[in-house]
Short mmCIF file of C-alpha atoms in Angstrom, two decimals:
data_model
loop_
_atom_site.label_atom_id
_atom_site.label_comp_id
_atom_site.label_asym_id
_atom_site.label_seq_id
_atom_site.Cartn_x
_atom_site.Cartn_y
_atom_site.Cartn_z
CA MET A 298 6.50 15.21 31.09
CA ILE A 299 6.04 18.82 30.39
CA ILE A 300 7.10 19.97 26.89
CA SER A 301 8.28 23.55 26.95
CA GLU A 302 6.78 25.72 24.23
CA ASN A 303 9.49 28.41 24.87
CA VAL A 304 12.06 26.85 22.62
CA LYS A 305 14.57 28.33 20.22
CA PRO A 306 14.31 28.13 17.25
CA SER A 307 10.49 28.24 17.56
CA ILE A 308 7.97 25.85 15.99
CA LEU A 309 7.07 28.61 13.55
CA GLU A 310 10.61 28.82 12.37
CA PHE A 311 10.79 25.23 11.96
CA LYS A 312 7.59 25.09 10.05
CA LYS A 313 9.02 27.75 7.69
CA LEU A 314 12.14 25.65 7.21
CA MET A 315 9.99 22.66 6.23
CA GLU A 316 8.11 24.71 3.74
CA GLN A 317 11.23 26.05 2.18
CA THR A 318 12.52 22.45 1.99
CA ASP A 319 9.43 21.26 0.23
CA LEU A 320 9.74 24.11 -2.22
CA ALA A 321 13.36 23.12 -2.91
CA LEU A 322 12.69 19.45 -3.46
CA ASN A 323 9.75 20.16 -5.76
CA LEU A 324 11.63 22.50 -7.85
CA ASP A 325 14.44 20.03 -8.21
CA ALA A 326 11.92 17.22 -8.86
CA GLU A 327 10.47 19.22 -11.77
CA LYS A 328 14.06 19.17 -13.33
CA ARG A 329 14.99 15.78 -12.26
CA ASP A 330 11.99 13.57 -11.90
CA SER A 331 13.72 10.44 -13.26
CA TYR A 332 16.38 10.75 -10.59
CA TYR A 333 13.83 10.85 -7.70
CA ALA A 334 11.79 8.07 -9.25
CA LYS A 335 14.67 5.64 -8.82
CA ARG A 336 15.58 6.61 -5.32
CA ASN A 337 15.06 4.12 -2.48
CA GLY A 338 14.10 4.99 1.12
CA ARG A 339 17.60 5.37 2.35
CA ASP A 340 18.69 7.49 -0.64
CA LEU A 341 15.71 9.74 -0.24
CA GLU A 342 16.69 10.47 3.50
CA ILE A 343 20.01 11.82 2.10
CA ASP A 344 18.22 13.95 -0.43
CA VAL A 345 15.86 15.42 2.19
CA TYR A 346 18.78 15.94 4.58
CA GLU A 347 20.85 17.86 1.96
CA ALA A 348 17.76 19.98 0.99
CA LEU A 349 17.20 20.77 4.69
CA CYS A 350 20.77 21.81 5.22
CA GLU A 351 20.75 24.08 2.21
CA SER A 352 17.43 25.61 3.22
CA ALA A 353 18.66 26.23 6.78
CA LYS A 354 21.55 28.54 5.66
CA GLY A 355 21.08 31.90 7.17
CA THR A 356 18.41 30.65 9.74
CA ASN A 357 18.77 29.53 13.37
CA PHE A 358 18.83 25.91 12.21
CA ASP A 359 22.08 26.39 10.13
CA LYS A 360 24.61 23.69 11.23
CA THR A 361 22.18 22.03 13.68
CA ILE A 362 20.82 19.42 11.27
CA HIS A 363 22.02 15.78 11.48
CA LEU A 364 21.22 12.67 9.50
CA VAL A 365 20.74 9.86 11.96
CA SER A 366 22.27 6.44 11.14
CA GLY A 367 20.61 3.19 12.02
CA GLN A 368 17.09 2.24 12.85
CA LYS A 369 16.27 5.36 14.78
CA PHE A 370 13.16 7.58 14.86
CA PRO A 371 13.02 10.12 13.30
CA ASP A 372 15.53 9.98 10.39
CA ILE A 373 16.83 13.58 10.75
CA VAL A 374 17.24 15.88 13.86
CA ALA A 375 17.41 19.61 14.04
CA ALA A 376 18.44 21.91 16.83
CA LYS A 377 18.24 18.72 19.19
CA PHE A 378 14.40 19.26 19.63
CA TYR A 379 12.87 18.92 16.09
CA GLY A 380 12.83 15.88 13.88
CA VAL A 381 11.95 14.80 10.33
CA GLU A 382 10.84 11.38 9.41
CA VAL A 383 11.21 10.55 5.62
CA LYS A 384 8.63 8.24 3.98
CA SER A 385 7.88 7.59 0.25
CA THR A 386 6.02 5.47 -2.20
CA LYS A 387 6.76 4.52 -5.77
CA GLU A 388 3.11 4.93 -6.69
CA ASP A 389 1.07 7.97 -7.58
CA HIS A 390 -0.72 8.52 -4.22
CA TRP A 391 -0.13 10.02 -0.83
CA THR A 392 -0.61 7.00 1.48
CA SER A 393 1.88 4.56 3.09
CA THR A 394 2.45 2.56 6.20
CA GLY A 395 4.31 4.48 8.88
CA SER A 396 6.35 3.70 12.01
CA SER A 397 5.36 1.42 15.01
CA ILE A 398 3.05 3.11 17.48
CA LEU A 399 5.30 2.03 20.23
CA GLU A 400 8.10 4.40 19.08
CA SER A 401 10.75 2.53 21.05
CA SER A 402 13.51 3.81 18.73
CA ARG A 403 12.49 7.40 19.23
CA ILE A 404 15.63 9.77 19.89
CA GLU A 405 15.62 11.27 23.20
CA GLY A 406 14.91 14.95 23.40
CA ILE A 407 13.11 15.10 20.07
CA GLU A 408 9.59 16.42 20.76
CA ARG A 409 8.27 17.87 17.56
CA ILE A 410 8.48 15.78 14.39
CA PHE A 411 7.42 16.60 10.77
CA LEU A 412 6.86 13.90 8.16
CA THR A 413 8.41 14.54 4.70
CA PHE A 414 6.72 12.38 2.11
CA GLY A 415 8.04 11.79 -1.36
CA LYS A 416 5.50 10.75 -3.90
CA LEU A 417 7.85 9.18 -6.35
CA GLY A 418 5.20 8.08 -8.83
CA ARG A 419 5.16 10.57 -11.59
CA PRO A 420 4.62 13.41 -11.24
CA VAL A 421 7.13 13.38 -8.36
CA ARG A 422 6.14 15.67 -5.61
CA PHE A 423 7.21 16.36 -1.94
CA LEU A 424 5.01 17.39 0.99
CA SER A 425 5.71 17.93 4.75
CA ARG A 426 3.35 18.08 7.57
CA PRO A 427 3.55 17.85 11.42
CA TYR A 428 3.72 13.88 11.88
CA GLU A 429 0.59 13.53 14.04
CA GLU A 430 -1.57 15.45 11.49
CA CYS A 431 -1.25 12.73 8.72
CA LEU A 432 -1.72 9.50 10.73
CA SER A 433 -5.19 8.23 9.70
CA GLY A 434 -5.38 4.89 11.32
CA ILE A 435 -3.58 1.74 12.44
CA ALA A 436 -2.26 -1.07 10.27
CA VAL A 437 -0.60 -4.27 11.53
CA THR A 438 2.47 -5.99 10.31
CA HIS A 439 4.58 -7.73 13.20
CA TYR A 440 3.31 -4.76 15.30
CA PRO A 441 0.73 -2.19 15.10
CA ARG A 442 1.96 0.76 12.92
CA TYR A 443 0.49 4.06 11.85
CA LYS A 444 -1.19 4.50 8.40
CA ILE A 445 0.01 7.67 6.68
CA ASP A 446 -2.27 9.77 4.58
CA MET A 447 -0.78 13.12 3.54
CA MET A 448 -4.02 14.36 2.20
CA LEU A 449 -5.80 13.83 5.59
CA LYS A 450 -8.14 16.62 6.54
CA GLU A 451 -8.17 18.32 9.92
CA GLY A 452 -10.02 16.38 12.57
CA GLU A 453 -9.71 13.05 10.78
CA THR A 454 -6.53 11.64 12.43
CA ILE A 455 -6.58 8.37 14.34
CA PHE A 456 -6.02 10.49 17.52
CA ASP A 457 -9.21 12.61 16.72
CA LYS A 458 -11.11 9.26 16.28
CA MET A 459 -9.80 7.87 19.59
CA GLY A 460 -10.16 11.07 21.55
CA ILE A 461 -6.50 11.06 22.71
CA SER A 462 -3.62 13.24 21.55
CA TYR A 463 -0.54 11.82 19.71
CA ASP A 464 1.75 12.92 22.74
CA GLN A 465 -0.43 11.18 25.23
CA LEU A 466 -0.47 7.91 23.27
CA ARG A 467 3.22 7.79 22.53
CA LYS A 468 4.10 8.30 26.27
CA MET A 469 1.99 5.45 27.46
CA ASP A 470 3.65 2.33 28.82
CA ASN A 471 1.38 0.24 26.63
CA PRO A 472 -0.01 2.18 23.67
CA VAL A 473 -1.49 -0.93 22.13
CA ALA A 474 -4.25 -1.18 24.87
CA PRO A 475 -6.20 1.87 23.91
CA VAL A 476 -5.59 1.22 20.26
CA SER A 477 -7.05 -2.27 20.65
CA LYS A 478 -10.04 -0.96 22.75
CA TYR A 479 -10.94 1.54 20.08
CA TYR A 480 -10.96 -0.98 17.29
CA LYS A 481 -12.78 -3.60 19.41
CA GLU A 482 -15.57 -1.10 20.01
CA ALA A 483 -15.86 -0.42 16.32
CA LEU A 484 -16.38 -4.01 15.42
CA LYS A 485 -19.40 -5.14 13.34
CA ASN A 486 -21.03 -8.51 13.09
CA GLY A 487 -18.65 -11.06 11.52
CA GLU A 488 -15.52 -9.08 12.45
CA SER A 489 -12.63 -9.73 14.81
CA LEU A 490 -9.23 -8.05 15.48
CA TRP A 491 -6.46 -9.28 13.34
CA TRP A 492 -3.09 -8.36 14.72
CA MET A 493 -0.49 -10.42 12.67
CA GLY A 494 0.37 -9.72 8.89
CA ALA A 495 1.90 -12.25 6.44
CA ASP A 496 5.21 -10.52 6.66
CA THR A 497 6.88 -7.50 7.97
CA ASP A 498 6.22 -5.20 4.91
CA ALA A 499 2.59 -5.99 4.12
CA ALA A 500 -0.02 -4.00 6.22
CA VAL A 501 -3.27 -5.48 6.85
CA PRO A 502 -6.50 -4.15 8.29
CA PRO A 503 -6.78 -4.38 12.06
CA THR A 504 -10.06 -6.44 11.78
CA VAL A 505 -10.90 -9.84 10.23
CA ARG A 506 -14.23 -9.98 8.38
CA LEU A 507 -16.19 -12.98 6.86
CA TRP A 508 -16.79 -12.97 3.17
CA THR A 509 -20.52 -12.98 3.81
CA SER A 510 -20.33 -9.64 5.56
CA LEU A 511 -18.82 -7.80 2.57
CA SER A 512 -20.76 -5.57 0.22
CA PRO A 513 -21.22 -6.71 -3.42
CA VAL A 514 -18.71 -4.02 -4.56
CA GLU A 515 -16.05 -5.42 -2.10
CA LYS A 516 -16.72 -9.04 -3.18
CA LYS A 517 -16.30 -8.10 -6.79
CA ASP A 518 -13.18 -6.19 -6.17
CA LEU A 519 -11.46 -8.98 -4.25
CA THR A 520 -12.59 -11.63 -6.79
CA VAL A 521 -11.23 -9.50 -9.70
CA LYS A 522 -7.83 -9.13 -7.82
CA GLY A 523 -7.99 -12.85 -7.17
CA TYR A 524 -8.13 -13.56 -11.00
CA CYS A 525 -5.44 -11.06 -11.60
CA LEU A 526 -2.97 -12.22 -8.97
CA PHE A 527 -3.73 -15.91 -8.98
CA PRO A 528 -4.25 -17.24 -12.53
CA GLU A 529 -4.04 -20.79 -10.99
CA VAL A 530 -7.58 -20.64 -9.94
CA LEU A 531 -8.32 -21.64 -13.60
CA THR A 532 -6.25 -24.87 -13.02
CA ALA A 533 -8.29 -28.00 -13.53
CA SER A 534 -8.90 -30.64 -10.88
CA ASN A 535 -6.48 -29.08 -8.34
CA SER A 536 -7.63 -29.09 -4.85
CA GLN A 537 -4.82 -26.66 -3.97
CA LYS A 538 -5.66 -23.98 -6.50
CA TYR A 539 -7.48 -21.71 -4.16
CA ASN A 540 -5.01 -21.82 -1.27
CA SER A 541 -2.73 -18.90 -2.17
CA TYR A 542 -5.84 -16.75 -2.81
CA SER A 543 -7.45 -17.80 0.53
CA LEU A 544 -4.22 -16.99 2.42
CA TRP A 545 -3.90 -13.54 0.49
CA LEU A 546 -7.58 -12.81 1.54
CA VAL A 547 -6.78 -13.24 5.19
CA THR A 548 -3.15 -11.92 5.50
CA ARG A 549 -3.55 -8.88 3.12
CA ASN A 550 -7.21 -8.05 3.35
CA GLY A 551 -8.41 -9.46 6.60
CA VAL A 552 -11.14 -11.46 4.97
CA VAL A 553 -12.04 -15.20 5.62
CA ASN A 554 -14.00 -17.00 2.87
CA ASN A 555 -15.16 -20.50 3.72
CA ASN A 556 -16.50 -20.98 0.09
CA VAL A 557 -13.82 -19.62 -2.10
CA ARG A 558 -14.69 -21.86 -4.99
CA ASP A 559 -18.07 -20.26 -5.42
CA SER A 560 -16.45 -16.98 -6.23
CA PHE A 561 -14.89 -18.53 -9.38
CA SER A 562 -16.27 -21.82 -10.31
CA ALA A 563 -20.00 -21.96 -9.25
CA GLY A 564 -22.45 -22.43 -12.02
CA GLY A 565 -21.17 -25.40 -14.03
CA LYS A 566 -20.06 -24.95 -17.54
CA ILE A 567 -20.48 -22.23 -20.16
CA ASP A 568 -20.82 -22.59 -24.00
CA PHE A 569 -18.03 -21.20 -26.14
CA TYR A 570 -18.74 -21.13 -29.85
CA LEU A 571 -15.41 -21.84 -31.32
CA ASN A 572 -16.82 -21.43 -34.83
CA SER A 573 -20.04 -21.91 -36.67
CA LYS A 574 -19.99 -25.63 -36.16
CA ASP A 575 -18.19 -26.35 -32.88
CA THR A 576 -19.51 -25.44 -29.47
CA ILE A 577 -17.21 -26.15 -26.58
CA LYS A 578 -18.06 -26.44 -22.82
CA LEU A 579 -15.69 -24.32 -20.62
CA PRO A 580 -15.48 -24.04 -16.79
CA ALA A 581 -17.71 -21.32 -15.37
CA ALA A 582 -14.52 -19.63 -14.18
CA PHE A 583 -13.90 -18.66 -17.80
CA GLY A 584 -17.34 -17.08 -18.01
CA ARG A 585 -16.60 -14.81 -15.19
CA ILE A 586 -13.39 -13.47 -16.96
CA LYS A 587 -15.71 -12.12 -19.61
CA LYS A 588 -18.04 -10.74 -16.91
CA TYR A 589 -15.18 -8.85 -15.22
CA LYS A 590 -13.35 -7.99 -18.49
CA ALA A 591 -13.10 -4.23 -17.95
CA ASP A 592 -12.17 -4.50 -14.30
CA ILE A 593 -9.49 -7.17 -15.03
CA MET A 594 -7.89 -4.94 -17.60
CA SER A 595 -7.82 -1.98 -15.33
CA THR A 596 -6.69 -3.74 -12.19
CA LEU A 597 -3.76 -5.63 -13.81
CA TYR A 598 -2.11 -2.35 -14.49
CA LYS A 599 -2.75 -0.90 -11.04
CA ILE A 600 -1.14 -3.73 -9.09
CA PRO A 601 2.47 -2.92 -8.20
CA GLU A 602 5.01 -4.91 -10.11
CA TYR A 603 6.55 -6.55 -7.16
CA GLU A 604 3.18 -8.12 -6.19
CA LEU A 605 2.72 -9.63 -9.62
CA LEU A 606 6.32 -10.98 -9.53
CA GLU A 607 5.57 -12.51 -6.20
CA TYR A 608 2.31 -14.21 -6.98
CA TRP A 609 2.86 -15.08 -10.69
CA LYS A 610 6.32 -16.45 -9.94
CA VAL A 611 7.81 -15.24 -13.11
CA PRO A 612 11.11 -13.52 -13.66
CA PHE A 613 9.88 -10.31 -15.06
CA ILE A 614 6.66 -8.48 -15.84
CA ARG A 615 6.06 -7.58 -19.54
CA LYS A 616 4.81 -4.28 -20.71
CA ASN A 617 1.64 -5.86 -21.94
CA ARG A 618 0.51 -7.45 -18.65
CA LEU A 619 -2.84 -8.54 -20.01
CA ALA A 620 -1.04 -10.67 -22.63
CA GLN A 621 1.27 -12.19 -20.08
CA TRP A 622 -1.70 -12.97 -17.64
CA CYS A 623 -3.71 -14.62 -20.59
CA GLU A 624 -0.66 -16.79 -21.39
CA LEU A 625 -0.38 -17.91 -17.81
CA ILE A 626 -4.06 -18.86 -17.69
CA THR A 627 -3.71 -20.73 -21.00
CA ILE A 628 -0.82 -22.82 -19.66
CA LEU A 629 -2.34 -23.40 -16.16
CA ALA A 630 -5.71 -24.34 -17.65
CA SER A 631 -4.19 -26.77 -20.07
CA GLY A 632 -5.10 -29.76 -18.04
CA THR A 633 -8.73 -29.45 -18.74
CA VAL A 634 -8.94 -26.92 -21.70
CA ASN A 635 -7.12 -27.34 -24.98
CA LEU A 636 -4.36 -24.62 -25.32
CA ASN A 637 -5.71 -23.33 -28.50
CA THR A 638 -9.31 -23.33 -27.08
CA SER A 639 -8.47 -21.34 -24.08
CA TRP A 640 -6.31 -18.89 -25.96
CA ALA A 641 -9.03 -18.54 -28.56
CA TYR A 642 -11.74 -17.84 -25.89
CA LEU A 643 -9.41 -15.20 -24.26
CA LYS A 644 -8.83 -13.57 -27.50
CA SER A 645 -12.54 -13.48 -28.15
CA VAL A 646 -12.88 -11.60 -24.86
CA PHE A 647 -9.99 -9.22 -24.97
CA GLY A 648 -9.36 -8.91 -28.76
CA SER A 649 -6.25 -7.14 -29.84
CA SER A 650 -5.37 -5.94 -26.39
CA ILE A 651 -3.51 -9.38 -25.80
CA GLN A 652 -1.32 -8.84 -28.80
CA ASP A 653 2.23 -7.69 -27.88
#
């Protein structure tokens, strides 16, 4: 298919419209950051649509902008040739998971698409860029999808890496084939393609790696997150206590660990001096809590709240996450460690930080 470059309004006019829309949204966000922080994906589409319509007044795009209903791509169309896809995150970063690489729901006739990204973690900010310029790689849920990075530098898109243009890839009958070929050629020892996620919302890396192939830094990071998300690893004499963590490693991180226990419990017992007279033996897993103290305290507050709710299986997350986590450990470890003893140990590690 040949795409005409001699269209009216021009791409330069559309780019100017997007810049003006970003300006309008950011000025409004400075006044109403609490409003935007509470908006969901559908709500934000309406906000962007209204800002586009207002910015289009007096331009060639006036009265040509439409919000598309249903599961269509992109979310907004303008002048029957341009489109705007709206994405957002509740966190303070510029990355997310985008649309399917198949683009089966793409609206006919839309040839140039911009991505408007709402960073709803304070400070709330908006940024728009040509869609293909902020696609850094491929993530996999039920189907390969683009990874979005609004801070991506020129020459670092997935298309630059693959040596193929966005338009070439999207018009292929089977766009998965060249993507699969690219990632297969980049595989290292101990890696394999991983094309299915745990659910339709959680994106995973396109490769699977063995734990033994990870760097020490990666092993530490995943172990710390394991402690934070799965306090049941401290449970006594429970052969199932590592199952959720093992599944999380695979489905969310693309990592297979054949010896999960060693990450937490290897090394026997540690001595805990309860007082000047009493020395108590605690499982080695408790000792690693002290070893990773600073990382645990930091990581607990970086994990999205919905993940903690999912894995902790609690009705709400308290403001003092560390205290709540310590309480969960104390309860779960009660089968092998006295409640007062485990709490005393955690208090000796974290001090007043676990006091609400």
